[in-house]
CSV table of C-alpha atoms in Angstrom, one decimal:
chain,number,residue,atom,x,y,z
T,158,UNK,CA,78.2,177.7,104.3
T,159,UNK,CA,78.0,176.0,100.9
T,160,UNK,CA,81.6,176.4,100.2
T,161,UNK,CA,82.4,175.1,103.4
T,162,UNK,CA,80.2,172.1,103.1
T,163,UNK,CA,81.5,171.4,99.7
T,164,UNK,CA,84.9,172.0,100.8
T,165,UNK,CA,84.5,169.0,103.4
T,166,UNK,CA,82.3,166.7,100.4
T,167,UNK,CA,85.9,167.2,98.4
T,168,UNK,CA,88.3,165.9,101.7
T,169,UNK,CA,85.7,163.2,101.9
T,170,UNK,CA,85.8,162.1,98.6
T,171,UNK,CA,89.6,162.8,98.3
T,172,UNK,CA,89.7,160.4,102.0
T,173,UNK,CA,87.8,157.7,100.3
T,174,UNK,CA,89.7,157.8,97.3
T,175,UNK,CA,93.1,156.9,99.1
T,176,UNK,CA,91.5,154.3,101.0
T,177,UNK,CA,89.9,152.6,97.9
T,178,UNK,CA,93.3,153.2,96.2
T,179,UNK,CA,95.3,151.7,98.9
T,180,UNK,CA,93.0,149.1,99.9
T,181,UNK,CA,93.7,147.7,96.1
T,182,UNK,CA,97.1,148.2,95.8
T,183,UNK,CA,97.3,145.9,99.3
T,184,UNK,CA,95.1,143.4,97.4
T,185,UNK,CA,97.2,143.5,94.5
T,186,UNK,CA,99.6,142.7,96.9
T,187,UNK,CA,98.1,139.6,98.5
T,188,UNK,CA,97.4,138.3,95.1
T,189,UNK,CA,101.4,138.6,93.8
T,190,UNK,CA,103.1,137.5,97.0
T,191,UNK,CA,101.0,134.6,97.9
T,192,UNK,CA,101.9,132.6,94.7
T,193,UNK,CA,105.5,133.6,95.3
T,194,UNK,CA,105.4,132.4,99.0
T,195,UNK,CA,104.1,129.4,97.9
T,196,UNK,CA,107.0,128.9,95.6
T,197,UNK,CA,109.4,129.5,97.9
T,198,UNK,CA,108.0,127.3,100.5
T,199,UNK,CA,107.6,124.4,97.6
T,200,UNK,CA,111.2,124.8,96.8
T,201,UNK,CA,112.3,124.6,100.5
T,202,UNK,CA,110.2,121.7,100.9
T,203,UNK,CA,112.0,120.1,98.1
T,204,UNK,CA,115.5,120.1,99.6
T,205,UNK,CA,113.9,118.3,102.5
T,206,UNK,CA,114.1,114.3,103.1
T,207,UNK,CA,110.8,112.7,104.0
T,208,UNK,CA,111.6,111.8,106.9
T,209,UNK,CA,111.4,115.6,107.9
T,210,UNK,CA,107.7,115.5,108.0
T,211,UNK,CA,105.3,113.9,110.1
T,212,UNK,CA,106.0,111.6,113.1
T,213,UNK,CA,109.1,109.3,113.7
T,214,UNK,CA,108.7,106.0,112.6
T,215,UNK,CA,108.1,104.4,116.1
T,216,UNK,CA,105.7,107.1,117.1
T,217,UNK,CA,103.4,106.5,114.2
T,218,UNK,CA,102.1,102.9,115.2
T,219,UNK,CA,102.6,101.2,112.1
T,220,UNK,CA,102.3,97.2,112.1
T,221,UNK,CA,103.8,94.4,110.4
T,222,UNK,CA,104.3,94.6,106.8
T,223,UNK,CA,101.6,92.3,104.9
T,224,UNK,CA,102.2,90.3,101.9
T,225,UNK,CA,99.9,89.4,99.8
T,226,UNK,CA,99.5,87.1,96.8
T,227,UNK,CA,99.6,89.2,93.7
T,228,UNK,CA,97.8,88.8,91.1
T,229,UNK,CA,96.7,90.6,87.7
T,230,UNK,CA,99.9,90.9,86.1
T,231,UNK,CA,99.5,92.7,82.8
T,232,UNK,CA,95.7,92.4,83.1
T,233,UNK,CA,94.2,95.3,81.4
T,234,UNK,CA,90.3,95.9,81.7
T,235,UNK,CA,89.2,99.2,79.8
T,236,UNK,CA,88.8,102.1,82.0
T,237,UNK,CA,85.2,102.3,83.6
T,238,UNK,CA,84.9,98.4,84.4
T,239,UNK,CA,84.4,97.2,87.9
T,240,UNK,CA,87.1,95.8,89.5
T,241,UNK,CA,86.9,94.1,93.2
T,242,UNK,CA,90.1,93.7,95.0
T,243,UNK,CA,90.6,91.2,97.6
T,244,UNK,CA,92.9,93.1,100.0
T,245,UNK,CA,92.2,96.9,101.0
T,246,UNK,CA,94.1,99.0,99.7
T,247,UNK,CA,95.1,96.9,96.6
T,248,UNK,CA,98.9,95.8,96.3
T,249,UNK,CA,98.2,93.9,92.9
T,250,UNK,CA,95.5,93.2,90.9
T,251,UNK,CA,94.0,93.3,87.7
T,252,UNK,CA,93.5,97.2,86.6
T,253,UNK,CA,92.9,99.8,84.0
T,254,UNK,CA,94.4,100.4,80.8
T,255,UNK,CA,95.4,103.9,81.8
T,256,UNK,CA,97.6,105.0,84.7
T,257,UNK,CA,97.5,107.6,86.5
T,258,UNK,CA,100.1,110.5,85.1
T,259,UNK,CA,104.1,110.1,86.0
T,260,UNK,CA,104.6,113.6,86.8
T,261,UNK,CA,101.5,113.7,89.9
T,262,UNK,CA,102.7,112.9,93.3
T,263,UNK,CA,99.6,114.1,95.4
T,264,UNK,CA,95.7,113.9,95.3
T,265,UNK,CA,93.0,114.9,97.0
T,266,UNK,CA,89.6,113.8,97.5
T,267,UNK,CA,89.1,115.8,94.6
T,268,UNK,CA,90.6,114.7,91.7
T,269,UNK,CA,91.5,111.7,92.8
T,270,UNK,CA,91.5,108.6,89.9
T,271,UNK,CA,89.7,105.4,90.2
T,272,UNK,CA,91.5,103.1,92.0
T,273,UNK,CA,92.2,101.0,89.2
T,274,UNK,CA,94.0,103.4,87.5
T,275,UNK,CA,96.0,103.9,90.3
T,276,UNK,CA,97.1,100.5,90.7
T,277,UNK,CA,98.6,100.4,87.2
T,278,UNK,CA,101.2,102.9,88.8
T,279,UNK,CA,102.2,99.6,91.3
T,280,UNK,CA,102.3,97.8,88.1
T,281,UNK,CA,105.3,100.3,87.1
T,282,UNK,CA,107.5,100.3,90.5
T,283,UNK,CA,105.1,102.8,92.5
T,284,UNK,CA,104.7,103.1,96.1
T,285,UNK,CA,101.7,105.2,96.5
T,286,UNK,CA,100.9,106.3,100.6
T,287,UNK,CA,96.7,106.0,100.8
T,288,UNK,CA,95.4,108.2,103.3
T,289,UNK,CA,92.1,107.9,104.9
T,290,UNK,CA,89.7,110.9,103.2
T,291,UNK,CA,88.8,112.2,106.4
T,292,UNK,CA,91.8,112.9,107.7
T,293,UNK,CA,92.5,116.7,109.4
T,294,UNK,CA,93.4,119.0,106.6
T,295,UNK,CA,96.8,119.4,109.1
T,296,UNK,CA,97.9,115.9,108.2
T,297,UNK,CA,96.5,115.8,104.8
T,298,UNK,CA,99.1,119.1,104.1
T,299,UNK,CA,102.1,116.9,105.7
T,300,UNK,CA,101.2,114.1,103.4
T,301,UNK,CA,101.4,116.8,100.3
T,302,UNK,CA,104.7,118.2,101.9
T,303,UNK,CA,106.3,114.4,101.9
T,304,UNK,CA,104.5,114.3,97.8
T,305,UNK,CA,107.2,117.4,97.6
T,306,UNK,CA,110.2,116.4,99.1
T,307,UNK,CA,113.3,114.1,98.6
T,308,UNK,CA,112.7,110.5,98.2
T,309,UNK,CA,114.8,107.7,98.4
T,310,UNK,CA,116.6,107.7,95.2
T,311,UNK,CA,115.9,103.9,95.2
T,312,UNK,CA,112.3,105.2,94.4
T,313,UNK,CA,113.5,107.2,91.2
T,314,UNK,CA,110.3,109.3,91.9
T,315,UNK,CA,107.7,106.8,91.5
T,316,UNK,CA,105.6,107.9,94.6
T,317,UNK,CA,102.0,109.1,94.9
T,318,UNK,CA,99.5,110.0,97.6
T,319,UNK,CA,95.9,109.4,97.1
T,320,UNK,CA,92.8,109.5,99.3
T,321,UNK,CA,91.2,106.4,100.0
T,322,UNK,CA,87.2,106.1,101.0
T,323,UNK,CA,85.0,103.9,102.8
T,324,UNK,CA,83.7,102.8,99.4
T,325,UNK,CA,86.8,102.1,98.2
T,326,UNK,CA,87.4,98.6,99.7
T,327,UNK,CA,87.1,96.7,102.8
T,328,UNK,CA,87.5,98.6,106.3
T,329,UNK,CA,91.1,98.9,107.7
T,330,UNK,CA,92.7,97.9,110.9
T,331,UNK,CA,90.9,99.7,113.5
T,332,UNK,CA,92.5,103.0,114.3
T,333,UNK,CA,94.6,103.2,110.9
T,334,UNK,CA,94.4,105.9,109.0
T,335,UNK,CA,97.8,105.6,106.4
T,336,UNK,CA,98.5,102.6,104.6
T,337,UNK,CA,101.8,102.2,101.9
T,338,UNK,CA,101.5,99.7,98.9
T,339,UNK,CA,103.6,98.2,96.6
T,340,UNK,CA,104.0,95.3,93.8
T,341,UNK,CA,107.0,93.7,93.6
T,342,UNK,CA,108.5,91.4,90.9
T,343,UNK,CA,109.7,88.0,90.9
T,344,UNK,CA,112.3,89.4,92.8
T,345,UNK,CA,114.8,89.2,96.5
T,346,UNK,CA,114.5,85.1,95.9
T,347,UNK,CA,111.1,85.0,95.5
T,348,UNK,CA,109.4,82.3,93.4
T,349,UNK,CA,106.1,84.6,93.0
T,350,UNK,CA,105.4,87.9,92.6
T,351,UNK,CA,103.7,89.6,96.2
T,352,UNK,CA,102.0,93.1,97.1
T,353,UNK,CA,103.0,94.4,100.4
T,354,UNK,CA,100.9,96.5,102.4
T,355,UNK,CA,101.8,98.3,105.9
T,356,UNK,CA,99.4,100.4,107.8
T,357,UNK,CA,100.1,103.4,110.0
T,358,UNK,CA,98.2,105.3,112.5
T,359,UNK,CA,99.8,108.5,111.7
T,360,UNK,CA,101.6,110.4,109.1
T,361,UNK,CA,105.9,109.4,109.2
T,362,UNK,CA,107.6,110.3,106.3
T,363,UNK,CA,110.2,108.1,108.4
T,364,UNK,CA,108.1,105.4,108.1
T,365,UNK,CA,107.2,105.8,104.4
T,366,UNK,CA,111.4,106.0,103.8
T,367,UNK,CA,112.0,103.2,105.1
T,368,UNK,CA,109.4,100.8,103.5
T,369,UNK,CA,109.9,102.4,99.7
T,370,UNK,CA,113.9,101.3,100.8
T,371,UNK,CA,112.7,98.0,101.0
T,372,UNK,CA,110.6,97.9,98.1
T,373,UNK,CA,112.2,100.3,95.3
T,374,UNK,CA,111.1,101.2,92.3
T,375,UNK,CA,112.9,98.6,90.3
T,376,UNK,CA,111.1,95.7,92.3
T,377,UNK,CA,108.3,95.5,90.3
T,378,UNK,CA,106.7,93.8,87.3
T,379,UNK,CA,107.3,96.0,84.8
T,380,UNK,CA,109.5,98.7,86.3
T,381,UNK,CA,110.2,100.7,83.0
T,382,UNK,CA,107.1,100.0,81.5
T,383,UNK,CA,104.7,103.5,80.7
């Protein structure tokens, strides 16, 4: 009877064993081929236009393009300061000394930089997409996917997407939740420099594709500046 019961203790332990065994090995698994799924799906997102993602243009709601009055134009206030912009989300402004990096096309509530820093970017040719912070996580990952893809080449890369809060600035057009900015130059006959500001109700990466066409990278005040 005892060597029967310890016969059964040892295909018990020797059961558990392979399942502990195996249930690692699948964990091991998990934790190699997720990074690697990711990377593959990054690098397919990549060969993709913008305009892959999201809603078409006219399904997205967007209205008429605003411009605004710019203003700050190689004003620098050290990082930290307080800065009140008149239009929501800023197109120009006054901002701080530090942008945010070249190489970041996407944040999220966060790691998100102040706003000022951000607005040095439209300083330097950017067109950054602001996105309401409480959008569905659904969207929020179509806006990272557009981050991803191809942009214009007009844009030479200068695009970011940032979350933008109620405490941020003044409310938005009812029912808005995207908005694209940009600061162009003294440029396209102009006799001042303007922001421009378009809101959307919903994520296009048509839409976005065809206002950074309008507004590239090089219409701005200090496009190779940084």
């Amino acid at each position: 009877m005892i060597e029967k019961m310890q016969r059964d203790q040892a295909r018990s332990d020797k059961r558990r064993t392979l399942i502990i065994v195996a249930a690692s090995i699948l964990v091991g698994l998990a934790i190699i081929a997720y990074p690697a799924i990711k990377l593959i799906q990054d690098s397919r997102t990549r060969d993709q236009a913008v305009n892959s993602f999201g809603v078409s243009a006219s399904a997205a709601s967007c209205d008429k393009i605003i411009d605004d009055k710019a203003s700050g134009t190689l004003v620098h206030e050290p990082d930290g300061t307080v800065i009140n912009y008149p239009v929501s989300p800023p197109s120009s402004g006054p901002h701080y000394n530090t942008w945010a990096p070249f190489g970041k096309k996407f944040y999220s509530t966060d790691d998100r930089p102040p706003v000022p820093n951000l607005v040095h970017n439209l300083e330097h040719g950017y067109t950054i997409l602001w996105y309401r912070d409480t959008l569905p996580q659904d969207q929020i990952d179509q806006i990272e996917n557009i981050s991803k893809a191809k942009l214009p080449d007009s844009s030479l890369g200068k695009f970011i997407a940032a979350p933008f809060k109620e405490t941020d600035g003044a409310a938005w057009p009812e029912g808005k939740q995207i908005a694209f900015s940009h600061w162009s130059g003294n440029t396209q006959g102009q006799t001042t420099a303007l922001g421009h500001r378009q809101f959307c109700s919903s994520v296009s990466g048509e839409a976005l594709n065809q206002f950074m066409e309008k507004y590239p990278a090089m219409d701005a005040q200090e496009p190779n500046g940084g």
